[in-house]
PDB file of C-alpha atoms in Angstrom:
ATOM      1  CA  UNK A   1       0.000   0.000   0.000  1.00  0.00           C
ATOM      2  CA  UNK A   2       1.047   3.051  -0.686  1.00  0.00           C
ATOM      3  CA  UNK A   3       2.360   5.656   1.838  1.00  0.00           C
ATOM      4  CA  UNK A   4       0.050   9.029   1.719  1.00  0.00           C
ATOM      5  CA  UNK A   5       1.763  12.278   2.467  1.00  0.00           C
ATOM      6  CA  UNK A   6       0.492  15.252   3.298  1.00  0.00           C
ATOM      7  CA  UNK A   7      -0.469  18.230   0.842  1.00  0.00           C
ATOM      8  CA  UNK A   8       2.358  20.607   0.348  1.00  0.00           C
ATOM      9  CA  UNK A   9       0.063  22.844  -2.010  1.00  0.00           C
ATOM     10  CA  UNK A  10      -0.018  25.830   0.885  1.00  0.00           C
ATOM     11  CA  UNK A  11       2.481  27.063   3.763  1.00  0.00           C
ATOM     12  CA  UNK A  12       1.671  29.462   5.998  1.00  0.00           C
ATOM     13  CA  UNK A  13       4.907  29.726   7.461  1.00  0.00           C
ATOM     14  CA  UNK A  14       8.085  28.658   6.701  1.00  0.00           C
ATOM     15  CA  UNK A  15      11.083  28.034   9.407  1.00  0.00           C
ATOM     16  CA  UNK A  16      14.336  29.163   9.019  1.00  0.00           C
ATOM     17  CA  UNK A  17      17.603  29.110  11.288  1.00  0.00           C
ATOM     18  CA  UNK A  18      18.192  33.094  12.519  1.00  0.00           C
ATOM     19  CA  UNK A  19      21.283  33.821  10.563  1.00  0.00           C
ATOM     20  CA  UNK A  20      19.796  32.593   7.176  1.00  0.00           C
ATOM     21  CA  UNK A  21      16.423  35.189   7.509  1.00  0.00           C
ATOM     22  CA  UNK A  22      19.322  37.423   8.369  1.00  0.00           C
ATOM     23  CA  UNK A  23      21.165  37.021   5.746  1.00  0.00           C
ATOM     24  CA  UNK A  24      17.882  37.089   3.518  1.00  0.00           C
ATOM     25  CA  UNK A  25      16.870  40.437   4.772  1.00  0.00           C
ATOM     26  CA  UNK A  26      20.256  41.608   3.993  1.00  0.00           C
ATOM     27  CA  UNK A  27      19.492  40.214   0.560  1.00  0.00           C
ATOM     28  CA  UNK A  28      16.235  42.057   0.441  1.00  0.00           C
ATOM     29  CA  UNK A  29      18.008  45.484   1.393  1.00  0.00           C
ATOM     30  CA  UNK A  30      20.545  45.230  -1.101  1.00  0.00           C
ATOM     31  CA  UNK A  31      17.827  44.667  -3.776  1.00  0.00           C
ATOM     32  CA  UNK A  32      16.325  47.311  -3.075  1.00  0.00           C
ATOM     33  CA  UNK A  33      19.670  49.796  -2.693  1.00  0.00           C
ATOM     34  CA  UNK A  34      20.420  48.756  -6.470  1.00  0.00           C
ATOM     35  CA  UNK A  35      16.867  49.439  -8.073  1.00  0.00           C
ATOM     36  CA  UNK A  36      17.104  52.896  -6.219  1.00  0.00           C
ATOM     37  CA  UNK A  37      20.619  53.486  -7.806  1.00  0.00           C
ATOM     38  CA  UNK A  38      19.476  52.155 -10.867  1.00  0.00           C
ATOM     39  CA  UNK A  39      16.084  54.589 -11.135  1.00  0.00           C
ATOM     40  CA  UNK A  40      16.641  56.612  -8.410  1.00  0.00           C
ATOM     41  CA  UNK A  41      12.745  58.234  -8.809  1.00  0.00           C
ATOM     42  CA  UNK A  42      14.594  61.523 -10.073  1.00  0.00           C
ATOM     43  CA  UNK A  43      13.502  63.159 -13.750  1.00  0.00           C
ATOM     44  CA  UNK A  44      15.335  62.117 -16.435  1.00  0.00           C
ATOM     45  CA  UNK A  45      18.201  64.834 -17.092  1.00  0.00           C
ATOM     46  CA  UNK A  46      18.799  66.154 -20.924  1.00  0.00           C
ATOM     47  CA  UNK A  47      22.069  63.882 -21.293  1.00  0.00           C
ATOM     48  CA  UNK A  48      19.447  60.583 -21.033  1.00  0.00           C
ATOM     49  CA  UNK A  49      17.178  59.345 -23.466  1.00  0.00           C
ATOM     50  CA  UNK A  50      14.229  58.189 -23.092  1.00  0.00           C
ATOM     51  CA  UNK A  51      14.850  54.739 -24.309  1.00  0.00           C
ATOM     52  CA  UNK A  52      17.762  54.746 -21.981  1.00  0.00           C
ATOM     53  CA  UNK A  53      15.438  55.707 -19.149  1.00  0.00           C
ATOM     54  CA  UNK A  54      13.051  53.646 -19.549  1.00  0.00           C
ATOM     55  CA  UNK A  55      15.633  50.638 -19.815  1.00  0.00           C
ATOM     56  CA  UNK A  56      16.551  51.750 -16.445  1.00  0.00           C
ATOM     57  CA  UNK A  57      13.542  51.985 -15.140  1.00  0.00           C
ATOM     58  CA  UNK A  58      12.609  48.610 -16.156  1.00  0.00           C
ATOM     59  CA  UNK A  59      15.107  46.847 -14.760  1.00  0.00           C
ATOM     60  CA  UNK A  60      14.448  48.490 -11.698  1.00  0.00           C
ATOM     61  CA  UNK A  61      11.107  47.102 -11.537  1.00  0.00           C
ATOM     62  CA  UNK A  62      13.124  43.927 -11.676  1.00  0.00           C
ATOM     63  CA  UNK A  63      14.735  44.295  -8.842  1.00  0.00           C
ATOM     64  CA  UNK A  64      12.078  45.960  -7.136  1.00  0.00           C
ATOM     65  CA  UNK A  65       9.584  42.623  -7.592  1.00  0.00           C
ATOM     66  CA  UNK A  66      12.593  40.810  -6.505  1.00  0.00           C
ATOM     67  CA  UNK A  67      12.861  42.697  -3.187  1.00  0.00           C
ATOM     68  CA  UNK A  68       9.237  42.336  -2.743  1.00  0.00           C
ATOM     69  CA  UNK A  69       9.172  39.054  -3.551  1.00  0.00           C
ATOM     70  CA  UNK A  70      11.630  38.399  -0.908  1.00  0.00           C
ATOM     71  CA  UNK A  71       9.929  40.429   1.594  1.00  0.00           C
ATOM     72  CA  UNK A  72       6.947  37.991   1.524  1.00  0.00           C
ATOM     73  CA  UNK A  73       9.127  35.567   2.397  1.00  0.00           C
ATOM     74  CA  UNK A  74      10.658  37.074   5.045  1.00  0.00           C
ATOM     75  CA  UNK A  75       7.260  38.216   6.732  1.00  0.00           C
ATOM     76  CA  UNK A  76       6.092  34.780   6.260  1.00  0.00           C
ATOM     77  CA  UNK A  77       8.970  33.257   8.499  1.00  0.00           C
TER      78      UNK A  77
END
């Protein structure tokens, strides 16, 4: 017979040892430093295109939905 496990389709919390969620919310701060120096939420200048700018701001977003992503995590531990 078959062994039955349970359902591992939802976790409401997940358990981590100290120095990893510290390390994680180092992570998370880091992520968050580089989509700021990335698109730093200042108006473009002259010197930057627009495409260039809007590169920029893209991959911000990136690492923005990262962070957040990330923070989830963290305030589920």
């Amino acid at each position: 017979m078959p062994r039955k496990f349970p359902s591992a389709t939802r976790a409401d919390s997940v358990v981590l040892p100290l120095d990893a969620y510290l390390e994680l919310q180092k992570f998370h701060d880091e992520l968050v430093g580089i989509a700021d120096t990335i698109d730093p939420g200042t108006p473009p200048t002259p010197s930057i295109q627009r495409l260039e700018q809007s590169r920029r701001r893209a991959l911000a977003r990136v690492f923005r939905l990262w962070a957040k992503q990330i923070e989830r995590s963290l305030i589920a531990t």
